[in-house]
PDB file of C-alpha atoms and ligand atoms in Angstrom:
ATOM      1  CA  MET C  26     -47.914 -65.037 -10.025  1.00 61.00           C
ATOM      2  CA  SER C  27     -49.529 -67.459 -12.468  1.00 71.00           C
ATOM      3  CA  LYS C  28     -50.715 -65.886 -15.712  1.00 77.00           C
ATOM      4  CA  ALA C  29     -53.931 -66.529 -17.599  1.00 83.00           C
ATOM      5  CA  THR C  30     -53.263 -68.383 -20.828  1.00 93.00           C
ATOM      6  CA  TYR C  31     -55.261 -68.503 -24.037  1.00 97.00           C
ATOM      7  CA  ASP C  32     -55.221 -70.602 -27.177  1.00 98.00           C
ATOM      8  CA  PHE C  33     -54.963 -68.296 -30.194  1.00 98.00           C
ATOM      9  CA  SER C  34     -53.701 -70.943 -32.626  1.00 97.00           C
ATOM     10  CA  ASN C  35     -55.048 -70.449 -36.170  1.00 94.00           C
ATOM     11  CA  ARG C  36     -55.673 -66.789 -35.441  1.00 98.00           C
ATOM     12  CA  VAL C  37     -54.069 -64.000 -37.446  1.00 98.00           C
ATOM     13  CA  ALA C  38     -53.351 -60.697 -35.719  1.00 99.00           C
ATOM     14  CA  LEU C  39     -52.282 -57.281 -36.943  1.00 99.00           C
ATOM     15  CA  VAL C  40     -50.742 -55.024 -34.316  1.00 99.00           C
ATOM     16  CA  THR C  41     -50.091 -51.473 -35.464  1.00 98.00           C
ATOM     17  CA  GLY C  42     -47.041 -49.854 -33.917  1.00 98.00           C
ATOM     18  CA  GLY C  43     -45.876 -53.357 -32.999  1.00 98.00           C
ATOM     19  CA  SER C  44     -42.176 -52.582 -33.243  1.00 98.00           C
ATOM     20  CA  ARG C  45     -41.827 -51.081 -29.774  1.00 97.00           C
ATOM     21  CA  GLY C  46     -43.488 -50.551 -26.394  1.00 98.00           C
ATOM     22  CA  ILE C  47     -46.988 -51.789 -25.699  1.00 98.00           C
ATOM     23  CA  GLY C  48     -47.557 -52.975 -29.291  1.00 98.00           C
ATOM     24  CA  LYS C  49     -44.403 -55.100 -29.242  1.00 98.00           C
ATOM     25  CA  ALA C  50     -45.406 -56.695 -25.929  1.00 98.00           C
ATOM     26  CA  ILE C  51     -48.911 -57.461 -27.259  1.00 98.00           C
ATOM     27  CA  ALA C  52     -47.483 -58.925 -30.492  1.00 98.00           C
ATOM     28  CA  LEU C  53     -45.091 -61.209 -28.601  1.00 98.00           C
ATOM     29  CA  GLN C  54     -47.755 -62.335 -26.167  1.00 98.00           C
ATOM     30  CA  LEU C  55     -50.135 -63.134 -29.042  1.00 98.00           C
ATOM     31  CA  ALA C  56     -47.437 -65.276 -30.659  1.00 98.00           C
ATOM     32  CA  GLU C  57     -46.784 -67.051 -27.355  1.00 98.00           C
ATOM     33  CA  PHE C  58     -50.460 -67.942 -27.293  1.00 98.00           C
ATOM     34  CA  GLY C  59     -50.237 -69.390 -30.818  1.00 98.00           C
ATOM     35  CA  ALA C  60     -51.310 -66.579 -33.183  1.00 98.00           C
ATOM     36  CA  ASP C  61     -49.547 -65.620 -36.387  1.00 98.00           C
ATOM     37  CA  VAL C  62     -48.733 -61.939 -36.103  1.00 98.00           C
ATOM     38  CA  ALA C  63     -48.185 -59.052 -38.494  1.00 98.00           C
ATOM     39  CA  ILE C  64     -46.677 -55.972 -36.957  1.00 98.00           C
ATOM     40  CA  ASN C  65     -46.687 -52.525 -38.430  1.00 98.00           C
ATOM     41  CA  PHE C  66     -44.149 -49.759 -37.868  1.00 98.00           C
ATOM     42  CA  ARG C  67     -43.411 -46.289 -39.198  1.00 98.00           C
ATOM     43  CA  ASN C  68     -39.632 -45.742 -39.079  1.00 97.00           C
ATOM     44  CA  ASN C  69     -37.796 -48.198 -36.902  1.00 97.00           C
ATOM     45  CA  ALA C  70     -37.182 -51.159 -39.232  1.00 98.00           C
ATOM     46  CA  ASP C  71     -34.491 -52.693 -36.995  1.00 98.00           C
ATOM     47  CA  ALA C  72     -36.792 -52.801 -33.990  1.00 98.00           C
ATOM     48  CA  ALA C  73     -39.539 -54.304 -36.186  1.00 98.00           C
ATOM     49  CA  SER C  74     -37.304 -57.071 -37.521  1.00 98.00           C
ATOM     50  CA  GLU C  75     -36.222 -57.958 -33.972  1.00 98.00           C
ATOM     51  CA  VAL C  76     -39.896 -58.490 -33.103  1.00 98.00           C
ATOM     52  CA  VAL C  77     -40.421 -60.597 -36.241  1.00 98.00           C
ATOM     53  CA  ASN C  78     -37.408 -62.758 -35.332  1.00 98.00           C
ATOM     54  CA  ALA C  79     -38.684 -63.215 -31.788  1.00 98.00           C
ATOM     55  CA  ILE C  80     -42.115 -64.272 -33.076  1.00 98.00           C
ATOM     56  CA  GLU C  81     -40.570 -66.717 -35.563  1.00 98.00           C
ATOM     57  CA  GLN C  82     -38.486 -68.191 -32.742  1.00 98.00           C
ATOM     58  CA  LEU C  83     -41.789 -69.015 -31.074  1.00 97.00           C
ATOM     59  CA  GLY C  84     -42.695 -71.040 -34.180  1.00 97.00           C
ATOM     60  CA  ARG C  85     -45.286 -68.606 -35.527  1.00 98.00           C
ATOM     61  CA  ASN C  86     -45.537 -66.773 -38.846  1.00 98.00           C
ATOM     62  CA  ALA C  87     -44.635 -63.110 -38.641  1.00 98.00           C
ATOM     63  CA  ILE C  88     -44.201 -60.150 -40.938  1.00 98.00           C
ATOM     64  CA  ALA C  89     -43.371 -56.514 -40.385  1.00 98.00           C
ATOM     65  CA  ILE C  90     -44.941 -53.918 -42.633  1.00 98.00           C
ATOM     66  CA  LYS C  91     -43.809 -50.327 -42.864  1.00 98.00           C
ATOM     67  CA  ALA C  92     -46.839 -48.067 -43.232  1.00 98.00           C
ATOM     68  CA  ASN C  93     -48.108 -44.799 -41.900  1.00 98.00           C
ATOM     69  CA  VAL C  94     -51.483 -45.661 -40.342  1.00 98.00           C
ATOM     70  CA  ALA C  95     -52.683 -42.160 -41.238  1.00 98.00           C
ATOM     71  CA  ASP C  96     -52.292 -42.846 -44.976  1.00 98.00           C
ATOM     72  CA  PRO C  97     -55.283 -44.624 -46.583  1.00 98.00           C
ATOM     73  CA  ASP C  98     -53.260 -46.132 -49.454  1.00 98.00           C
ATOM     74  CA  GLU C  99     -50.504 -47.408 -47.179  1.00 98.00           C
ATOM     75  CA  VAL C 100     -53.099 -48.949 -44.839  1.00 99.00           C
ATOM     76  CA  ALA C 101     -54.891 -50.670 -47.743  1.00 98.00           C
ATOM     77  CA  THR C 102     -51.595 -52.068 -49.063  1.00 98.00           C
ATOM     78  CA  MET C 103     -50.580 -53.194 -45.568  1.00 98.00           C
ATOM     79  CA  VAL C 104     -53.815 -55.085 -44.960  1.00 98.00           C
ATOM     80  CA  ASN C 105     -53.667 -56.731 -48.424  1.00 98.00           C
ATOM     81  CA  GLN C 106     -50.110 -57.886 -47.705  1.00 98.00           C
ATOM     82  CA  VAL C 107     -51.089 -59.381 -44.352  1.00 98.00           C
ATOM     83  CA  VAL C 108     -54.026 -61.239 -45.900  1.00 98.00           C
ATOM     84  CA  GLU C 109     -51.905 -62.561 -48.804  1.00 98.00           C
ATOM     85  CA  ARG C 110     -48.971 -63.596 -46.672  1.00 98.00           C
ATOM     86  CA  ILE C 111     -50.497 -64.909 -43.453  1.00 98.00           C
ATOM     87  CA  GLY C 112     -54.276 -64.895 -43.907  1.00 98.00           C
ATOM     88  CA  PRO C 113     -57.447 -62.947 -43.108  1.00 98.00           C
ATOM     89  CA  ILE C 114     -57.138 -60.799 -40.008  1.00 98.00           C
ATOM     90  CA  ASP C 115     -59.006 -62.040 -36.915  1.00 99.00           C
ATOM     91  CA  PHE C 116     -57.488 -59.642 -34.383  1.00 99.00           C
ATOM     92  CA  LEU C 117     -56.662 -55.985 -34.983  1.00 99.00           C
ATOM     93  CA  VAL C 118     -54.853 -54.052 -32.275  1.00 99.00           C
ATOM     94  CA  ASN C 119     -54.912 -50.327 -33.042  1.00 99.00           C
ATOM     95  CA  ASN C 120     -51.913 -49.377 -30.978  1.00 98.00           C
ATOM     96  CA  ALA C 121     -49.825 -46.975 -33.108  1.00 98.00           C
ATOM     97  CA  GLY C 122     -49.903 -43.541 -31.552  1.00 98.00           C
ATOM     98  CA  VAL C 123     -48.005 -40.339 -30.950  1.00 96.00           C
ATOM     99  CA  PHE C 124     -47.857 -38.206 -27.832  1.00 93.00           C
ATOM    100  CA  ASP C 125     -46.575 -34.649 -27.411  1.00 93.00           C
ATOM    101  CA  VAL C 126     -46.396 -32.779 -24.127  1.00 90.00           C
ATOM    102  CA  VAL C 127     -46.886 -29.124 -25.027  1.00 93.00           C
ATOM    103  CA  PRO C 128     -48.750 -26.164 -23.532  1.00 96.00           C
ATOM    104  CA  HIS C 129     -51.749 -24.688 -25.335  1.00 98.00           C
ATOM    105  CA  THR C 130     -49.518 -21.892 -26.627  1.00 98.00           C
ATOM    106  CA  GLU C 131     -47.545 -24.473 -28.654  1.00 98.00           C
ATOM    107  CA  THR C 132     -50.473 -26.597 -29.772  1.00 98.00           C
ATOM    108  CA  SER C 133     -50.219 -25.620 -33.430  1.00 98.00           C
ATOM    109  CA  LEU C 134     -52.595 -26.698 -36.153  1.00 98.00           C
ATOM    110  CA  GLU C 135     -49.789 -28.852 -37.529  1.00 98.00           C
ATOM    111  CA  LEU C 136     -49.355 -30.696 -34.214  1.00 98.00           C
ATOM    112  CA  TRP C 137     -53.128 -31.011 -33.857  1.00 98.00           C
ATOM    113  CA  ASN C 138     -53.555 -32.467 -37.369  1.00 98.00           C
ATOM    114  CA  ARG C 139     -50.620 -34.866 -36.975  1.00 98.00           C
ATOM    115  CA  THR C 140     -51.961 -36.184 -33.670  1.00 98.00           C
ATOM    116  CA  MET C 141     -55.508 -36.598 -34.970  1.00 98.00           C
ATOM    117  CA  SER C 142     -54.428 -38.199 -38.228  1.00 98.00           C
ATOM    118  CA  ILE C 143     -52.259 -40.858 -36.561  1.00 99.00           C
ATOM    119  CA  ASN C 144     -54.182 -41.514 -33.340  1.00 98.00           C
ATOM    120  CA  VAL C 145     -57.759 -41.150 -34.599  1.00 99.00           C
ATOM    121  CA  THR C 146     -57.848 -41.409 -38.399  1.00 99.00           C
ATOM    122  CA  GLY C 147     -55.243 -44.198 -38.234  1.00 99.00           C
ATOM    123  CA  THR C 148     -57.511 -46.208 -35.937  1.00 99.00           C
ATOM    124  CA  TYR C 149     -60.473 -45.571 -38.233  1.00 99.00           C
ATOM    125  CA  LEU C 150     -58.556 -46.501 -41.405  1.00 99.00           C
ATOM    126  CA  CYS C 151     -57.147 -49.756 -40.013  1.00 99.00           C
ATOM    127  CA  SER C 152     -60.533 -50.753 -38.577  1.00 99.00           C
ATOM    128  CA  TRP C 153     -62.279 -49.984 -41.857  1.00 99.00           C
ATOM    129  CA  ALA C 154     -59.686 -51.964 -43.808  1.00 98.00           C
ATOM    130  CA  VAL C 155     -60.440 -55.141 -41.808  1.00 98.00           C
ATOM    131  CA  LYS C 156     -64.041 -54.874 -40.613  1.00 98.00           C
ATOM    132  CA  ASP C 157     -65.892 -56.016 -43.753  1.00 98.00           C
ATOM    133  CA  SER C 158     -63.910 -59.246 -43.917  1.00 98.00           C
ATOM    134  CA  MET C 159     -64.536 -59.776 -40.187  1.00 98.00           C
ATOM    135  CA  VAL C 160     -68.266 -59.211 -40.683  1.00 98.00           C
ATOM    136  CA  GLU C 161     -68.330 -61.612 -43.666  1.00 98.00           C
ATOM    137  CA  ARG C 162     -66.592 -64.283 -41.600  1.00 98.00           C
ATOM    138  CA  GLY C 163     -68.748 -63.546 -38.549  1.00 98.00           C
ATOM    139  CA  PHE C 164     -65.679 -63.186 -36.352  1.00 98.00           C
ATOM    140  CA  GLY C 165     -63.382 -60.371 -35.376  1.00 98.00           C
ATOM    141  CA  ARG C 166     -61.837 -58.637 -32.394  1.00 99.00           C
ATOM    142  CA  ILE C 167     -60.569 -55.070 -32.368  1.00 99.00           C
ATOM    143  CA  VAL C 168     -58.680 -53.594 -29.424  1.00 99.00           C
ATOM    144  CA  ASN C 169     -57.893 -49.882 -29.442  1.00 99.00           C
ATOM    145  CA  LEU C 170     -55.312 -48.127 -27.296  1.00 98.00           C
ATOM    146  CA  ALA C 171     -56.944 -45.143 -25.629  1.00 98.00           C
ATOM    147  CA  SER C 172     -55.443 -43.472 -22.543  1.00 98.00           C
ATOM    148  CA  ILE C 173     -56.536 -41.977 -19.249  1.00 97.00           C
ATOM    149  CA  ALA C 174     -55.713 -38.725 -21.057  1.00 97.00           C
ATOM    150  CA  GLY C 175     -59.045 -39.264 -22.813  1.00 98.00           C
ATOM    151  CA  LEU C 176     -60.867 -39.283 -19.466  1.00 98.00           C
ATOM    152  CA  GLU C 177     -59.390 -36.416 -17.477  1.00 96.00           C
ATOM    153  CA  PRO C 178     -57.985 -32.971 -18.251  1.00 96.00           C
ATOM    154  CA  LYS C 179     -54.504 -32.899 -19.771  1.00 95.00           C
ATOM    155  CA  PRO C 180     -53.708 -29.187 -20.094  1.00 96.00           C
ATOM    156  CA  TYR C 181     -50.220 -30.010 -21.425  1.00 93.00           C
ATOM    157  CA  ALA C 182     -51.389 -32.527 -24.027  1.00 95.00           C
ATOM    158  CA  ILE C 183     -54.608 -31.071 -25.422  1.00 98.00           C
ATOM    159  CA  ALA C 184     -54.358 -32.662 -28.873  1.00 98.00           C
ATOM    160  CA  TYR C 185     -53.367 -36.051 -27.450  1.00 98.00           C
ATOM    161  CA  ALA C 186     -56.117 -35.989 -24.817  1.00 98.00           C
ATOM    162  CA  THR C 187     -58.699 -35.067 -27.449  1.00 98.00           C
ATOM    163  CA  SER C 188     -57.515 -37.886 -29.714  1.00 99.00           C
ATOM    164  CA  LYS C 189     -57.815 -40.424 -26.907  1.00 98.00           C
ATOM    165  CA  SER C 190     -61.328 -39.216 -25.951  1.00 98.00           C
ATOM    166  CA  ALA C 191     -62.183 -39.813 -29.611  1.00 98.00           C
ATOM    167  CA  ILE C 192     -60.871 -43.367 -29.388  1.00 98.00           C
ATOM    168  CA  ILE C 193     -63.159 -44.053 -26.426  1.00 98.00           C
ATOM    169  CA  GLY C 194     -66.152 -42.717 -28.398  1.00 98.00           C
ATOM    170  CA  PHE C 195     -65.119 -44.594 -31.541  1.00 99.00           C
ATOM    171  CA  THR C 196     -64.832 -47.848 -29.572  1.00 99.00           C
ATOM    172  CA  ARG C 197     -68.238 -47.366 -27.995  1.00 98.00           C
ATOM    173  CA  SER C 198     -70.020 -46.699 -31.282  1.00 98.00           C
ATOM    174  CA  LEU C 199     -68.206 -49.217 -33.482  1.00 99.00           C
ATOM    175  CA  GLY C 200     -68.566 -51.894 -30.810  1.00 98.00           C
ATOM    176  CA  VAL C 201     -72.332 -51.505 -30.870  1.00 98.00           C
ATOM    177  CA  ALA C 202     -72.469 -51.174 -34.676  1.00 98.00           C
ATOM    178  CA  LEU C 203     -70.734 -54.525 -35.175  1.00 98.00           C
ATOM    179  CA  ALA C 204     -72.105 -56.375 -32.156  1.00 98.00           C
ATOM    180  CA  GLU C 205     -74.580 -58.519 -34.105  1.00 98.00           C
ATOM    181  CA  ASP C 206     -71.924 -59.501 -36.636  1.00 98.00           C
ATOM    182  CA  GLY C 207     -69.632 -61.377 -34.253  1.00 98.00           C
ATOM    183  CA  VAL C 208     -67.125 -58.533 -34.174  1.00 98.00           C
ATOM    184  CA  ARG C 209     -66.233 -57.062 -30.781  1.00 98.00           C
ATOM    185  CA  VAL C 210     -64.466 -53.760 -30.261  1.00 99.00           C
ATOM    186  CA  ASN C 211     -62.976 -52.697 -26.931  1.00 99.00           C
ATOM    187  CA  ALA C 212     -60.333 -50.288 -25.706  1.00 99.00           C
ATOM    188  CA  ILE C 213     -57.698 -50.059 -23.016  1.00 98.00           C
ATOM    189  CA  ALA C 214     -56.993 -46.746 -21.314  1.00 98.00           C
ATOM    190  CA  PRO C 215     -53.572 -47.053 -19.681  1.00 98.00           C
ATOM    191  CA  GLY C 216     -52.065 -44.634 -17.233  1.00 96.00           C
ATOM    192  CA  LEU C 217     -48.333 -44.047 -17.269  1.00 93.00           C
ATOM    193  CA  ILE C 218     -46.521 -46.999 -18.871  1.00 96.00           C
ATOM    194  CA  LYS C 219     -42.735 -47.193 -19.220  1.00 94.00           C
ATOM    195  CA  THR C 220     -42.053 -47.083 -22.973  1.00 94.00           C
ATOM    196  CA  ASP C 221     -40.190 -44.819 -25.424  1.00 90.00           C
ATOM    197  CA  ILE C 222     -43.301 -42.619 -25.669  1.00 82.00           C
ATOM    198  CA  LEU C 223     -42.326 -41.099 -22.305  1.00 82.00           C
ATOM    199  CA  ASP C 224     -38.846 -40.095 -23.539  1.00 81.00           C
ATOM    200  CA  THR C 225     -39.948 -36.525 -24.179  1.00 76.00           C
ATOM    201  CA  ALA C 226     -41.751 -36.171 -20.855  1.00 78.00           C
ATOM    202  CA  ASP C 227     -40.159 -33.987 -18.174  1.00 84.00           C
ATOM    203  CA  PRO C 228     -38.627 -36.275 -15.455  1.00 89.00           C
ATOM    204  CA  GLU C 229     -39.960 -33.959 -12.737  1.00 91.00           C
ATOM    205  CA  LEU C 230     -43.450 -34.238 -14.158  1.00 85.00           C
ATOM    206  CA  LEU C 231     -43.103 -38.042 -14.219  1.00 88.00           C
ATOM    207  CA  GLU C 232     -42.133 -38.016 -10.522  1.00 92.00           C
ATOM    208  CA  GLN C 233     -45.198 -35.919  -9.743  1.00 92.00           C
ATOM    209  CA  LEU C 234     -47.383 -38.321 -11.679  1.00 89.00           C
ATOM    210  CA  ILE C 235     -46.002 -41.308  -9.760  1.00 94.00           C
ATOM    211  CA  GLU C 236     -46.803 -39.442  -6.544  1.00 95.00           C
ATOM    212  CA  LEU C 237     -50.389 -39.008  -7.785  1.00 93.00           C
ATOM    213  CA  THR C 238     -50.673 -42.728  -8.608  1.00 96.00           C
ATOM    214  CA  PRO C 239     -52.163 -44.687  -5.690  1.00 97.00           C
ATOM    215  CA  VAL C 240     -49.966 -47.762  -6.361  1.00 98.00           C
ATOM    216  CA  LYS C 241     -46.912 -45.418  -6.445  1.00 97.00           C
ATOM    217  CA  ARG C 242     -45.249 -46.676  -9.589  1.00 96.00           C
ATOM    218  CA  ILE C 243     -45.126 -46.329 -13.352  1.00 95.00           C
ATOM    219  CA  GLY C 244     -46.857 -49.199 -15.136  1.00 97.00           C
ATOM    220  CA  SER C 245     -45.080 -51.655 -17.391  1.00 97.00           C
ATOM    221  CA  VAL C 246     -46.178 -53.190 -20.681  1.00 98.00           C
ATOM    222  CA  ASP C 247     -46.893 -56.349 -18.658  1.00 98.00           C
ATOM    223  CA  ASP C 248     -49.690 -54.443 -16.915  1.00 98.00           C
ATOM    224  CA  ILE C 249     -51.416 -53.917 -20.280  1.00 98.00           C
ATOM    225  CA  THR C 250     -50.914 -57.108 -22.319  1.00 98.00           C
ATOM    226  CA  PRO C 251     -53.105 -59.322 -20.079  1.00 98.00           C
ATOM    227  CA  ILE C 252     -56.016 -56.924 -20.627  1.00 98.00           C
ATOM    228  CA  ALA C 253     -55.518 -57.021 -24.396  1.00 98.00           C
ATOM    229  CA  MET C 254     -55.389 -60.845 -24.339  1.00 98.00           C
ATOM    230  CA  PHE C 255     -58.602 -60.996 -22.316  1.00 98.00           C
ATOM    231  CA  MET C 256     -60.334 -58.613 -24.745  1.00 98.00           C
ATOM    232  CA  LEU C 257     -59.192 -60.694 -27.733  1.00 98.00           C
ATOM    233  CA  SER C 258     -60.231 -63.985 -26.117  1.00 98.00           C
ATOM    234  CA  ASP C 259     -63.643 -65.626 -25.855  1.00 98.00           C
ATOM    235  CA  HIS C 260     -63.550 -64.939 -22.098  1.00 98.00           C
ATOM    236  CA  SER C 261     -64.775 -61.420 -22.817  1.00 98.00           C
ATOM    237  CA  ASP C 262     -67.582 -62.456 -25.192  1.00 98.00           C
ATOM    238  CA  PHE C 263     -70.197 -60.362 -23.358  1.00 98.00           C
ATOM    239  CA  MET C 264     -68.096 -57.205 -23.574  1.00 98.00           C
ATOM    240  CA  THR C 265     -68.051 -54.780 -26.477  1.00 98.00           C
ATOM    241  CA  GLY C 266     -67.785 -51.016 -26.866  1.00 98.00           C
ATOM    242  CA  GLN C 267     -66.058 -50.962 -23.488  1.00 98.00           C
ATOM    243  CA  THR C 268     -62.947 -49.132 -22.326  1.00 98.00           C
ATOM    244  CA  ILE C 269     -61.010 -50.598 -19.407  1.00 98.00           C
ATOM    245  CA  VAL C 270     -58.774 -48.281 -17.407  1.00 98.00           C
ATOM    246  CA  ALA C 271     -55.426 -49.570 -16.082  1.00 98.00           C
ATOM    247  CA  SER C 272     -53.752 -46.693 -14.282  1.00 98.00           C
ATOM    248  CA  GLY C 273     -52.677 -47.859 -10.829  1.00 98.00           C
ATOM    249  CA  GLY C 274     -55.788 -46.226  -9.391  1.00 98.00           C
ATOM    250  CA  ARG C 275     -55.161 -42.748 -10.796  1.00 96.00           C
ATOM    251  CA  VAL C 276     -58.404 -42.804 -12.754  1.00 96.00           C
ATOM    252  CA  THR C 277     -61.272 -45.044 -11.673  1.00 94.00           C
ATOM    253  CA  ILE C 278     -63.949 -44.481 -14.306  1.00 84.00           C
ATOM    254  CA  PRO C 279     -66.596 -45.824 -14.689  1.00 74.00           C
TER     255      PRO C 279
HETATM  256  P1  NAP U 305     -44.080 -46.082 -28.358  1.00 75.26           P
HETATM  257  O1  NAP U 305     -43.190 -46.891 -27.483  1.00 75.26           O
HETATM  258  O2  NAP U 305     -43.715 -44.669 -28.655  1.00 75.26           O
HETATM  259  O3  NAP U 305     -44.270 -46.857 -29.750  1.00 75.26           O
HETATM  260  C1  NAP U 305     -45.074 -46.287 -30.723  1.00 75.26           C
HETATM  261  C2  NAP U 305     -45.266 -47.286 -31.837  1.00 75.26           C
HETATM  262  O4  NAP U 305     -46.154 -46.699 -32.801  1.00 75.26           O
HETATM  263  C3  NAP U 305     -43.973 -47.605 -32.568  1.00 75.26           C
HETATM  264  O5  NAP U 305     -44.024 -48.957 -32.982  1.00 75.26           O
HETATM  265  C4  NAP U 305     -44.015 -46.663 -33.773  1.00 75.26           C
HETATM  266  O6  NAP U 305     -43.297 -47.151 -34.917  1.00 75.26           O
HETATM  267  C5  NAP U 305     -45.503 -46.683 -34.060  1.00 75.26           C
HETATM  268  N1  NAP U 305     -45.996 -45.542 -34.814  1.00 75.26           N
HETATM  269  C6  NAP U 305     -45.950 -44.225 -34.471  1.00 75.26           C
HETATM  270  N2  NAP U 305     -46.515 -43.481 -35.428  1.00 75.26           N
HETATM  271  C7  NAP U 305     -46.938 -44.336 -36.394  1.00 75.26           C
HETATM  272  C8  NAP U 305     -47.593 -44.183 -37.630  1.00 75.26           C
HETATM  273  N3  NAP U 305     -47.946 -42.968 -38.090  1.00 75.26           N
HETATM  274  N4  NAP U 305     -47.862 -45.287 -38.374  1.00 75.26           N
HETATM  275  C9  NAP U 305     -47.508 -46.515 -37.929  1.00 75.26           C
HETATM  276  N5  NAP U 305     -46.885 -46.742 -36.766  1.00 75.26           N
HETATM  277  C10 NAP U 305     -46.595 -45.649 -36.011  1.00 75.26           C
HETATM  278  O7  NAP U 305     -45.591 -46.041 -27.792  1.00 75.26           O
HETATM  279  P2  NAP U 305     -46.265 -46.823 -26.558  1.00 75.26           P
HETATM  280  O8  NAP U 305     -45.921 -46.101 -25.311  1.00 75.26           O
HETATM  281  O9  NAP U 305     -45.998 -48.265 -26.649  1.00 75.26           O
HETATM  282  O10 NAP U 305     -47.807 -46.495 -26.823  1.00 75.26           O
HETATM  283  C11 NAP U 305     -48.609 -47.341 -27.607  1.00 75.26           C
HETATM  284  C12 NAP U 305     -50.045 -46.845 -27.549  1.00 75.26           C
HETATM  285  O11 NAP U 305     -50.482 -46.804 -26.180  1.00 75.26           O
HETATM  286  C13 NAP U 305     -50.223 -45.433 -28.100  1.00 75.26           C
HETATM  287  O12 NAP U 305     -51.455 -45.356 -28.789  1.00 75.26           O
HETATM  288  C14 NAP U 305     -50.263 -44.578 -26.844  1.00 75.26           C
HETATM  289  O13 NAP U 305     -50.972 -43.382 -27.028  1.00 75.26           O
HETATM  290  C15 NAP U 305     -50.971 -45.502 -25.880  1.00 75.26           C
HETATM  291  N6  NAP U 305     -50.672 -45.164 -24.481  1.00 75.26           N
HETATM  292  C16 NAP U 305     -49.393 -45.202 -24.000  1.00 75.26           C
HETATM  293  C17 NAP U 305     -49.164 -44.831 -22.673  1.00 75.26           C
HETATM  294  C18 NAP U 305     -47.780 -44.819 -22.076  1.00 75.26           C
HETATM  295  O14 NAP U 305     -47.613 -44.267 -20.954  1.00 75.26           O
HETATM  296  N7  NAP U 305     -46.780 -45.418 -22.709  1.00 75.26           N
HETATM  297  C19 NAP U 305     -50.234 -44.431 -21.849  1.00 75.26           C
HETATM  298  C20 NAP U 305     -51.517 -44.415 -22.388  1.00 75.26           C
HETATM  299  C21 NAP U 305     -51.732 -44.783 -23.705  1.00 75.26           C
HETATM  300  P3  NAP U 305     -41.674 -46.887 -35.073  1.00 75.26           P
HETATM  301  O15 NAP U 305     -41.002 -47.898 -34.180  1.00 75.26           O
HETATM  302  O16 NAP U 305     -41.379 -47.162 -36.496  1.00 75.26           O
HETATM  303  O17 NAP U 305     -41.434 -45.488 -34.662  1.00 75.26           O
END
């Protein structure tokens, strides 16, 4: 199958949670299309430096920055470092996220606050740290990772589902708020995608979910990166505030 290609040379991207999974795949694809890429990670420095090496092998500038996206000071320092070392940020991919499968009886305030602070406040903080510069330059693209969990009931992931509904609402409102300034904001709502995030999920539950998926498979990161590239490219210039679902037919909203 031939893939769409884009020219992102002279663009600078920041991908949060770019050390693994979907974020890593997006970071590598951006570099293949010519962007310089900063990736952020929380703990896994080895995985992050592998991604940096792979990006440098493609002839692009790359840095990895350890920061908790839920911490305002760490986010501010991270964004300053990216700007100083590779330039003003054109593309922000708010991908860092955490996912816990737990029943309501185990959805503690601690788990709730941790999920909201990383998945929701982290997306807000990173967006706020880059948006004014984007507005000043009259150019910016933000892509947020939502989930189908934000669109349908997830009784075993109440905090996660709530956080992803918030991302869909955030995308909608920020997209419209920045529309006249040349800054577009969109989101991707994936279904089940094979990454480390599924490590804690019950294998039986995964089998059931595959059964419920019309295309009868788990998705791969390669099912998501083309959507991110399209959203970051000029080919989607008439689209902002929008969430696109990629779930093998499990959820078909809107
Ligand atoms: P993953 O493989 O678990 O990777 C998570 C990434 O986020 C890692 O790079 C991790 O860094 C980073 N991270 C976690 N907490 C962080 C924090 N507080 N600050 C900075 N970085 C942090 O996840 P994934 O499956 O690729 O998922 C990526 C995004 O897609 C998430 O927002 C997730 O909710 C969403 N999504 C995933 C699926 C799926 O089925 N996989 C479905 C729908 C939506 P370290 O390497 O340092 O730990």
